[in-house]
Coordinates of C-alpha atoms in Angstrom, one line a residue:
M232 CA 73.6 82.2 106.6
S233 CA 73.2 85.4 104.6
V234 CA 75.3 85.8 101.5
S235 CA 77.5 89.0 101.5
T236 CA 77.6 90.8 98.2
L237 CA 80.4 92.9 96.8
K238 CA 78.8 96.2 95.7
R239 CA 80.0 99.3 94.0
A240 CA 79.9 102.3 96.4
A241 CA 77.2 103.8 94.2
L242 CA 74.3 106.1 95.0
A243 CA 71.0 105.8 93.1
V244 CA 69.3 109.2 93.0
A245 CA 66.8 108.6 90.2
V246 CA 63.9 106.6 88.8
L247 CA 66.0 103.4 88.2
G248 CA 69.4 102.0 88.9
V249 CA 72.7 103.5 89.7
I250 CA 74.8 105.4 87.3
G251 CA 77.6 105.9 89.8
V252 CA 78.7 107.5 92.9
G253 CA 81.7 108.7 94.7
G254 CA 83.1 111.2 97.0
A255 CA 86.3 112.1 98.6
V256 CA 88.7 114.9 99.2
A257 CA 92.4 115.8 99.0
V258 CA 94.9 116.0 101.8
Q259 CA 98.1 117.4 103.1
Q260 CA 100.5 116.5 105.9
G261 CA 99.4 117.5 109.4
T262 CA 101.1 117.8 112.7
A263 CA 101.2 114.8 115.1
V264 CA 99.3 114.9 118.4
A265 CA 101.0 113.0 121.1
A266 CA 98.8 110.6 123.1
A267 CA 101.5 109.1 125.4
P268 CA 100.1 106.8 128.2
A269 CA 101.3 107.6 131.7
V270 CA 103.9 105.0 133.0
A271 CA 103.8 104.3 136.8
Q272 CA 107.0 104.3 138.8
A273 CA 108.1 100.7 139.4
A274 CA 110.3 99.3 142.1
A275 CA 113.9 98.6 141.1
P276 CA 114.1 95.2 139.6
Q277 CA 116.2 92.5 141.3
P278 CA 119.4 91.4 139.5
G279 CA 118.6 89.0 136.6
T280 CA 115.0 90.0 136.5
P281 CA 113.7 91.0 132.9
V282 CA 113.0 94.8 132.7
A283 CA 109.7 95.9 131.1
V284 CA 110.1 98.4 128.2
P285 CA 107.6 101.2 128.1
A286 CA 105.3 101.3 125.1
P287 CA 106.3 104.0 122.5
T288 CA 104.5 107.2 122.3
I289 CA 101.5 107.1 119.8
A290 CA 101.3 110.0 117.4
L291 CA 98.1 110.7 115.4
P292 CA 97.9 113.0 112.3
D293 CA 96.0 116.2 112.5
F294 CA 93.2 115.4 110.0
S295 CA 91.8 118.9 110.2
V296 CA 94.9 120.3 108.5
I297 CA 94.7 117.6 105.8
A298 CA 91.0 118.3 105.1
A299 CA 91.3 122.1 105.1
H300 CA 94.3 122.1 102.7
N301 CA 93.0 119.6 100.1
G302 CA 89.3 120.1 100.2
P303 CA 89.1 122.6 97.4
A304 CA 90.6 120.1 94.9
V305 CA 87.8 117.6 95.5
V306 CA 84.7 117.8 93.3
N307 CA 81.2 116.6 93.3
I308 CA 80.0 114.9 90.2
S309 CA 76.3 114.9 89.0
V310 CA 75.4 112.5 86.2
T311 CA 72.4 112.3 84.0
G312 CA 71.7 109.4 81.7
S313 CA 69.1 106.8 80.7
T314 CA 68.7 103.1 80.9
K315 CA 66.4 100.6 79.1
T316 CA 63.6 99.0 81.1
A317 CA 61.0 96.4 80.2
Y318 CA 57.7 97.7 78.9
D319 CA 54.6 95.5 79.2
G320 CA 52.8 96.9 76.3
G321 CA 49.9 98.4 78.2
E322 CA 46.9 97.0 80.0
Q323 CA 46.4 94.1 77.7
A324 CA 49.8 92.6 78.5
G325 CA 48.8 91.2 81.8
R326 CA 45.6 89.5 80.5
A327 CA 45.3 86.0 79.3
D328 CA 45.2 85.7 75.5
P329 CA 42.4 83.3 74.4
F330 CA 44.4 82.4 71.2
A331 CA 47.7 81.7 73.0
D332 CA 47.3 77.9 72.5
D333 CA 46.8 78.3 68.7
P334 CA 49.8 76.7 66.9
F335 CA 49.9 79.7 64.6
Y336 CA 49.7 82.3 67.4
E337 CA 53.5 82.8 67.9
F338 CA 54.1 83.0 64.1
F339 CA 51.6 85.8 63.6
R340 CA 52.4 87.6 66.9
R341 CA 56.0 88.3 65.6
F342 CA 54.5 90.4 62.8
Q343 CA 52.3 92.6 65.0
G344 CA 53.2 96.3 65.4
P345 CA 55.3 97.4 68.4
Q346 CA 52.2 99.1 69.9
Q347 CA 50.6 95.6 70.4
R348 CA 53.6 94.0 72.0
G349 CA 55.8 94.4 75.0
G350 CA 59.3 95.9 74.6
Q351 CA 61.8 98.3 76.1
R352 CA 61.7 102.0 76.7
S353 CA 64.3 104.5 78.0
V354 CA 64.0 105.7 81.6
P355 CA 66.0 108.8 82.8
T356 CA 68.5 108.2 85.6
H357 CA 70.6 110.4 87.8
G358 CA 73.6 109.7 89.9
L359 CA 76.0 111.4 92.2
G360 CA 79.7 110.8 92.7
S361 CA 83.0 112.4 93.5
G362 CA 86.4 113.0 91.9
F363 CA 89.5 115.0 92.4
I364 CA 91.5 117.5 90.3
I365 CA 95.0 116.4 89.3
S366 CA 95.8 119.2 86.9
A367 CA 95.3 122.9 87.2
D368 CA 93.8 123.0 83.6
G369 CA 90.9 120.8 84.6
I370 CA 91.9 117.1 84.5
I371 CA 89.8 115.1 87.0
L372 CA 90.0 111.4 88.1
T373 CA 87.0 109.4 89.2
N374 CA 85.5 105.9 88.9
A375 CA 84.3 104.5 85.6
H376 CA 81.1 103.3 87.2
V377 CA 80.3 106.9 88.3
V378 CA 80.0 108.1 84.7
R379 CA 78.8 104.9 83.1
D380 CA 76.0 105.5 80.5
A381 CA 76.1 109.2 81.2
S382 CA 74.7 111.7 78.6
E383 CA 75.7 114.7 80.8
V384 CA 78.3 115.1 83.5
V385 CA 78.4 118.2 85.7
V386 CA 81.3 118.9 88.0
K387 CA 80.7 121.2 91.1
L388 CA 83.6 122.8 92.9
T389 CA 83.7 123.7 96.6
D390 CA 83.3 127.4 95.7
R391 CA 79.9 126.4 94.2
R392 CA 81.0 126.9 90.5
E393 CA 79.7 124.3 88.1
F394 CA 81.1 123.0 84.8
R395 CA 79.9 120.6 82.2
A396 CA 82.6 117.9 82.0
K397 CA 83.8 115.9 79.0
V398 CA 84.6 112.2 79.6
L399 CA 88.0 111.8 78.0
G400 CA 87.9 108.1 78.5
S401 CA 86.7 105.3 80.8
D402 CA 88.1 101.9 81.6
P403 CA 85.6 99.5 83.2
K404 CA 88.2 96.8 83.9
S405 CA 90.1 99.1 86.3
D406 CA 87.1 101.3 87.1
V407 CA 89.0 104.5 86.3
A408 CA 87.6 107.4 84.3
V409 CA 89.2 110.7 83.3
L410 CA 87.1 113.9 83.0
K411 CA 88.0 117.4 81.6
I412 CA 86.4 120.7 82.5
D413 CA 87.1 124.1 80.8
A414 CA 88.8 126.0 83.6
K415 CA 92.3 127.2 84.6
N416 CA 94.3 127.8 87.8
L417 CA 92.4 125.1 89.7
P418 CA 93.5 123.7 93.0
V419 CA 95.1 120.2 92.7
V420 CA 95.9 117.3 95.0
P421 CA 99.4 115.8 95.1
L422 CA 99.7 112.2 94.0
A423 CA 101.8 109.7 96.0
K424 CA 104.9 108.4 94.2
G425 CA 106.0 104.8 94.6
N426 CA 104.3 102.1 96.5
D427 CA 105.4 102.6 100.1
L428 CA 102.0 102.4 101.7
K429 CA 102.1 100.1 104.7
V430 CA 99.4 98.0 106.4
G431 CA 98.3 99.7 109.5
E432 CA 99.1 103.2 108.2
W433 CA 96.5 106.0 108.8
V434 CA 94.5 107.1 105.7
L435 CA 91.7 109.6 105.1
A436 CA 88.8 109.9 102.8
I437 CA 86.5 112.9 102.1
G438 CA 83.3 112.5 100.1
S439 CA 79.6 112.8 99.9
P440 CA 78.1 109.7 101.4
Y441 CA 74.4 109.6 100.8
G442 CA 74.7 113.2 99.4
L443 CA 76.2 114.6 102.6
D444 CA 78.9 116.9 101.1
N445 CA 82.4 117.1 102.4
T446 CA 82.2 114.3 104.9
V447 CA 85.6 113.4 106.4
T448 CA 86.3 109.8 107.5
A449 CA 89.5 108.2 108.5
G450 CA 90.9 104.7 109.3
V451 CA 93.9 102.5 108.6
V452 CA 95.1 100.3 105.7
S453 CA 93.8 96.8 106.4
A454 CA 95.5 95.0 103.6
K455 CA 97.3 95.6 100.3
G456 CA 97.1 93.8 96.9
R457 CA 93.6 92.5 97.8
S458 CA 92.1 90.4 94.9
L459 CA 88.4 90.8 94.3
P460 CA 86.1 88.8 92.0
D461 CA 86.7 91.1 89.0
G462 CA 90.4 90.2 89.3
N463 CA 91.9 93.2 87.5
V464 CA 93.1 95.5 90.3
P465 CA 95.3 94.8 93.4
F466 CA 93.0 96.8 95.7
I467 CA 93.9 98.7 98.9
Q468 CA 91.6 97.5 101.7
T469 CA 90.9 99.9 104.5
D470 CA 88.5 100.3 107.4
V471 CA 87.7 103.9 106.4
A472 CA 84.0 104.5 106.5
V473 CA 83.1 104.6 102.8
N474 CA 79.4 104.5 101.7
P475 CA 77.3 105.1 98.6
G476 CA 78.4 108.5 97.5
N477 CA 82.1 108.1 98.2
S478 CA 83.0 106.4 94.9
G479 CA 85.5 108.2 92.8
G480 CA 86.9 110.2 95.6
P481 CA 90.5 110.2 96.8
L482 CA 92.1 108.2 99.6
F483 CA 95.0 110.1 101.3
N484 CA 98.0 109.2 103.4
T485 CA 99.1 111.4 106.4
R486 CA 101.4 113.4 104.1
G487 CA 98.4 114.6 102.2
E488 CA 99.1 112.6 99.1
V489 CA 96.5 110.6 97.2
V490 CA 97.2 106.9 97.5
G491 CA 94.0 105.5 96.0
I492 CA 90.6 106.1 94.5
N493 CA 87.7 104.8 96.6
S494 CA 85.8 102.3 94.5
Q495 CA 84.0 99.5 96.2
I496 CA 82.6 98.3 99.5
Y497 CA 81.8 94.8 100.9
S498 CA 78.4 94.9 102.4
Q499 CA 75.3 92.9 103.2
T500 CA 73.1 96.0 103.4
G501 CA 74.7 98.4 100.9
G502 CA 76.2 100.5 103.7
Y503 CA 79.5 100.6 105.5
Q504 CA 80.6 97.4 107.3
G505 CA 84.3 98.0 107.7
L506 CA 85.5 96.7 104.4
S507 CA 86.3 99.4 101.8
F508 CA 88.5 99.1 98.7
A509 CA 90.5 101.7 96.8
I510 CA 92.3 101.5 93.4
P511 CA 96.0 102.2 94.0
I512 CA 97.0 105.5 92.5
D513 CA 99.9 104.1 90.6
V514 CA 97.4 101.8 88.8
A515 CA 95.1 104.7 88.2
G516 CA 98.0 106.8 86.9
K517 CA 98.8 104.2 84.2
I518 CA 95.2 104.2 83.0
K519 CA 95.0 108.0 83.1
D520 CA 98.2 108.3 80.9
Q521 CA 96.7 106.0 78.3
I522 CA 93.4 107.8 78.2
V523 CA 94.9 111.3 78.0
S524 CA 97.3 110.3 75.2
T525 CA 95.1 107.9 73.1
G526 CA 91.6 108.2 74.4
K527 CA 91.5 104.4 75.1
V528 CA 93.0 101.7 77.3
T529 CA 94.6 98.4 76.3
H530 CA 95.1 95.5 78.7
A531 CA 97.4 92.6 78.3
K532 CA 96.4 88.9 78.6
L533 CA 98.2 85.6 79.1
G534 CA 95.3 83.5 77.7
V535 CA 94.7 81.2 80.7
T536 CA 92.0 80.5 83.2
V537 CA 93.1 80.0 86.7
Q538 CA 91.7 78.7 90.0
E539 CA 92.6 79.2 93.7
I540 CA 95.0 76.7 95.3
N541 CA 93.6 75.2 98.5
Q542 CA 95.1 72.6 100.8
G543 CA 93.6 69.8 98.8
F544 CA 95.2 71.0 95.6
A545 CA 98.5 71.5 97.5
D546 CA 98.4 67.9 98.6
S547 CA 97.5 66.7 95.2
F548 CA 100.4 68.6 93.5
N549 CA 102.9 68.0 96.3
L550 CA 103.2 71.8 97.1
A551 CA 104.6 72.8 100.4
T552 CA 102.1 75.6 100.7
P553 CA 98.7 76.3 99.0
E554 CA 99.9 79.3 97.0
G555 CA 99.9 80.1 93.3
A556 CA 97.4 80.1 90.4
L557 CA 96.3 76.7 89.1
V558 CA 95.9 76.7 85.3
S559 CA 92.6 75.0 84.4
N560 CA 92.1 76.1 80.8
I561 CA 94.3 77.6 78.1
E562 CA 93.3 79.7 75.1
K563 CA 94.3 77.9 71.9
G564 CA 97.0 79.8 70.1
G565 CA 97.2 82.4 73.0
P566 CA 100.3 83.6 74.7
G567 CA 100.1 80.9 77.4
D568 CA 99.7 78.2 74.9
K569 CA 102.6 79.4 72.8
A570 CA 104.7 79.6 76.0
G571 CA 104.1 75.9 76.8
L572 CA 101.7 76.3 79.7
K573 CA 99.5 73.3 80.4
P574 CA 96.4 72.6 82.5
G575 CA 97.5 71.5 85.9
D576 CA 100.5 73.9 86.0
V577 CA 100.7 76.0 89.1
I578 CA 102.0 79.5 88.3
R579 CA 104.2 80.6 91.3
T580 CA 105.8 83.8 90.0
L581 CA 105.5 86.3 87.2
N582 CA 108.6 88.3 86.4
G583 CA 109.9 87.3 89.9
A584 CA 106.7 88.6 91.7
K585 CA 105.2 86.0 93.9
I586 CA 101.7 84.7 93.1
V587 CA 100.1 83.9 96.5
S588 CA 96.4 84.0 95.5
S589 CA 95.1 83.1 92.0
G590 CA 93.7 86.7 91.8
D591 CA 97.2 88.1 91.9
L592 CA 98.0 86.8 88.4
P593 CA 95.2 88.5 86.3
A594 CA 95.8 91.7 88.2
M595 CA 99.4 91.7 87.3
V596 CA 98.8 90.7 83.7
S597 CA 95.9 93.1 83.1
L598 CA 98.0 96.1 84.1
A599 CA 100.9 95.1 81.8
T600 CA 101.2 96.2 78.2
P601 CA 100.4 93.9 75.2
G602 CA 103.7 92.8 73.8
D603 CA 105.5 92.7 77.1
K604 CA 107.8 89.7 77.6
V605 CA 107.4 87.9 80.9
T606 CA 109.1 85.1 82.8
I607 CA 106.8 82.6 84.4
E608 CA 107.8 80.1 87.0
V609 CA 105.5 77.1 87.2
W610 CA 105.2 74.0 89.4
R611 CA 104.7 71.0 87.1
Q612 CA 104.6 67.4 88.2
G613 CA 106.6 67.9 91.3
K614 CA 109.3 70.4 90.1
L615 CA 109.8 74.0 89.1
E616 CA 110.1 75.0 85.5
T617 CA 110.7 78.4 83.9
L618 CA 108.8 79.6 80.8
K619 CA 108.9 82.7 78.7
A620 CA 105.8 84.3 77.2
T621 CA 104.9 87.4 75.2
L622 CA 101.6 88.9 76.5
G623 CA 98.8 89.4 74.0
N624 CA 96.0 92.0 73.8
A625 CA 93.0 91.3 76.0
S626 CA 90.6 92.5 73.3
D627 CA 91.7 89.7 71.0
K628 CA 89.1 87.0 70.4
V629 CA 89.4 84.0 72.6
A630 CA 89.5 80.6 71.0
A631 CA 88.5 77.2 72.5
A632 CA 91.1 75.0 74.1
D633 CA 92.2 71.7 72.6
G634 CA 91.7 68.3 74.2
E635 CA 93.1 64.8 73.9
R636 CA 91.7 61.6 72.5
T637 CA 90.4 58.6 74.6
D638 CA 89.2 55.1 74.0
Q639 CA 88.4 52.6 76.8
A640 CA 85.6 50.8 78.6
S641 CA 83.8 51.9 81.7
A642 CA 85.1 50.9 85.2
K643 CA 84.7 51.8 88.9
L644 CA 87.5 53.5 90.7
K645 CA 88.1 54.1 94.4
L646 CA 87.3 57.7 93.8
G647 CA 83.7 56.7 93.6
L648 CA 83.5 57.4 89.8
S649 CA 82.0 55.3 87.0
L650 CA 83.8 56.3 83.8
R651 CA 83.5 55.5 80.1
P652 CA 84.9 57.0 76.9
L653 CA 82.8 59.5 75.0
E654 CA 81.0 58.1 72.0
S655 CA 81.5 59.7 68.6
I656 CA 78.2 61.5 68.6
E657 CA 78.9 62.9 72.1
K658 CA 82.2 64.3 70.9
R659 CA 80.5 66.0 68.0
Q660 CA 77.7 67.4 70.0
S661 CA 79.8 68.6 72.9
G662 CA 82.9 69.7 71.0
I663 CA 85.1 67.8 73.4
P664 CA 87.6 65.6 71.5
N665 CA 88.9 63.8 74.6
G666 CA 87.9 62.8 78.1
L667 CA 86.1 60.2 80.1
L668 CA 82.4 60.7 80.7
I669 CA 81.5 60.5 84.4
E670 CA 78.3 58.3 84.4
D671 CA 78.1 58.2 88.2
A672 CA 79.7 60.0 91.1
R673 CA 79.6 58.7 94.7
G674 CA 81.7 58.8 97.9
A675 CA 84.7 61.2 97.9
A676 CA 84.1 62.5 94.4
A677 CA 80.5 63.3 94.9
N678 CA 81.2 65.0 98.3
A679 CA 83.8 67.2 96.5
G680 CA 81.2 68.3 93.9
V681 CA 81.8 66.0 90.9
Q682 CA 78.5 65.4 89.1
P683 CA 77.3 62.8 86.6
G684 CA 77.6 64.2 83.1
D685 CA 81.0 65.9 83.9
V686 CA 83.8 65.0 81.6
L687 CA 87.1 64.0 83.2
L688 CA 90.1 65.5 81.3
S689 CA 93.1 65.1 83.7
V690 CA 94.1 63.9 87.1
N691 CA 96.8 65.9 89.1
G692 CA 97.5 67.8 85.9
R693 CA 98.2 64.7 83.8
P694 CA 95.9 64.2 80.8
V695 CA 94.0 60.8 81.0
N696 CA 93.0 58.9 77.9
T697 CA 92.2 55.6 79.5
I698 CA 90.7 54.2 82.8
E699 CA 94.1 52.6 83.5
Q700 CA 95.8 56.0 83.4
V701 CA 93.3 57.3 85.9
R702 CA 93.8 54.4 88.2
D703 CA 97.6 54.7 87.9
V704 CA 97.7 58.3 88.9
V705 CA 95.2 57.8 91.7
D706 CA 97.2 54.9 93.1
K707 CA 100.4 56.9 93.2
S708 CA 98.7 59.9 94.9
G709 CA 98.8 60.9 98.5
K710 CA 95.9 62.3 100.5
S711 CA 94.1 63.9 97.6
V712 CA 93.9 64.2 93.8
A713 CA 92.9 67.2 91.6
L714 CA 90.4 66.3 88.9
L715 CA 90.1 68.6 85.8
I716 CA 86.6 68.3 84.6
Q717 CA 84.6 70.0 81.9
R718 CA 81.0 70.9 82.8
G719 CA 79.2 72.6 79.9
D720 CA 81.5 75.3 78.5
D721 CA 83.6 75.5 81.7
K722 CA 86.7 73.7 82.8
I723 CA 87.4 73.6 86.5
F724 CA 89.7 71.7 88.9
I725 CA 88.0 69.9 91.8
P726 CA 90.1 68.6 94.7
V727 CA 89.1 65.1 96.0
R728 CA 90.4 63.8 99.3
L729 CA 91.1 60.1 99.2
G730 CA 89.7 57.9 101.9

């Protein structure tokens, strides 16, 4: 099976790599076109017979009105920059060196001049993207990846005028950038207010896919609040045809208001496959306000690492449904630690907002402001608890999490694990002050992905310091247990179904 990759909708137009891309256009409300199906005359129903209700008339927006009214406020963005690439040092780099086996070779090679060694050199790059004007004095929104590593940004209007743009600020976490051109009385697009966009609603994008200017595509909203691997934005998912070249352009509703910034596509080939993602305009607006006022963006953090809740975890923690964010690691001294969060807690709500997928939590937290006070509802050992936390600054340094102490002999469990306490030298070398070393994994645990060399820290959210504690928790569990293990520098929960 081929592996699908999540790719930025970026268009490479140069020697190497993509600096960014985008494309889109602004819109306005259009008139509806009726497409009512004809209904055949039916015989009079017998008494007591259910009567069929005709389907309602289907109305479609007039996309031509939207495109014509808002097109002048959509811009094309051309980017010039450079990137570092490996340099082999010339013809000699590919030849075998007769002195390579000499024990002093590496020592002396480090003192050779740069002309005798491989290294890096700058290669010019060019990129194309889109954006849209939100202020008549030249404020433009686009994607951060469109202008990444740019040394020069040129904005081209639909009347063919060109302006050199200044990047006021760029936020890679949200993928939003703000540009400024020296112009007045420019056309602008209206921005949607509120968050009333509905799944199934018609939306429109205008951009420059593959350099084809002013291409109009339309579709419907497929989903809202979609979490992607970057975990910082609750994306709008659509089936609008978005390709490399559409990034940074606006997504409009049928009232001609911008509801999002086209940002990413999900594709096996790099082209459109029906899965397009846009940054909600209310999210982009918050980022824009920070950039315009301060030139930078700050994000909040809770200081926890979370995992997705699947059915195995739900069974292990006695949850009615596999929803929430499972806390697997906590930053020492961070906001979550101070609030009393523990590994094994399942965060169900944040300030009353429901956490369905684990990705919902970092998206909510990242868009908050450092210093905000939040109420967290967690599921802990079979019951709900409420905690209070003050969010920190995401730019603060992350510290390692604490562990607990252990001291017992090895034993075999029905999980299929052979466990023993860590020796003193192992604790020093690994930096893990507690846990049971997994010497062997078979059966259910091995099938779930547990590996020899992992360190078992807790079972079903309960820290384990002895073999007896592990056995006690497992014996009281139902169909599955959740093991918190440390593998290298990572802590992850692994659900194990019991036989």
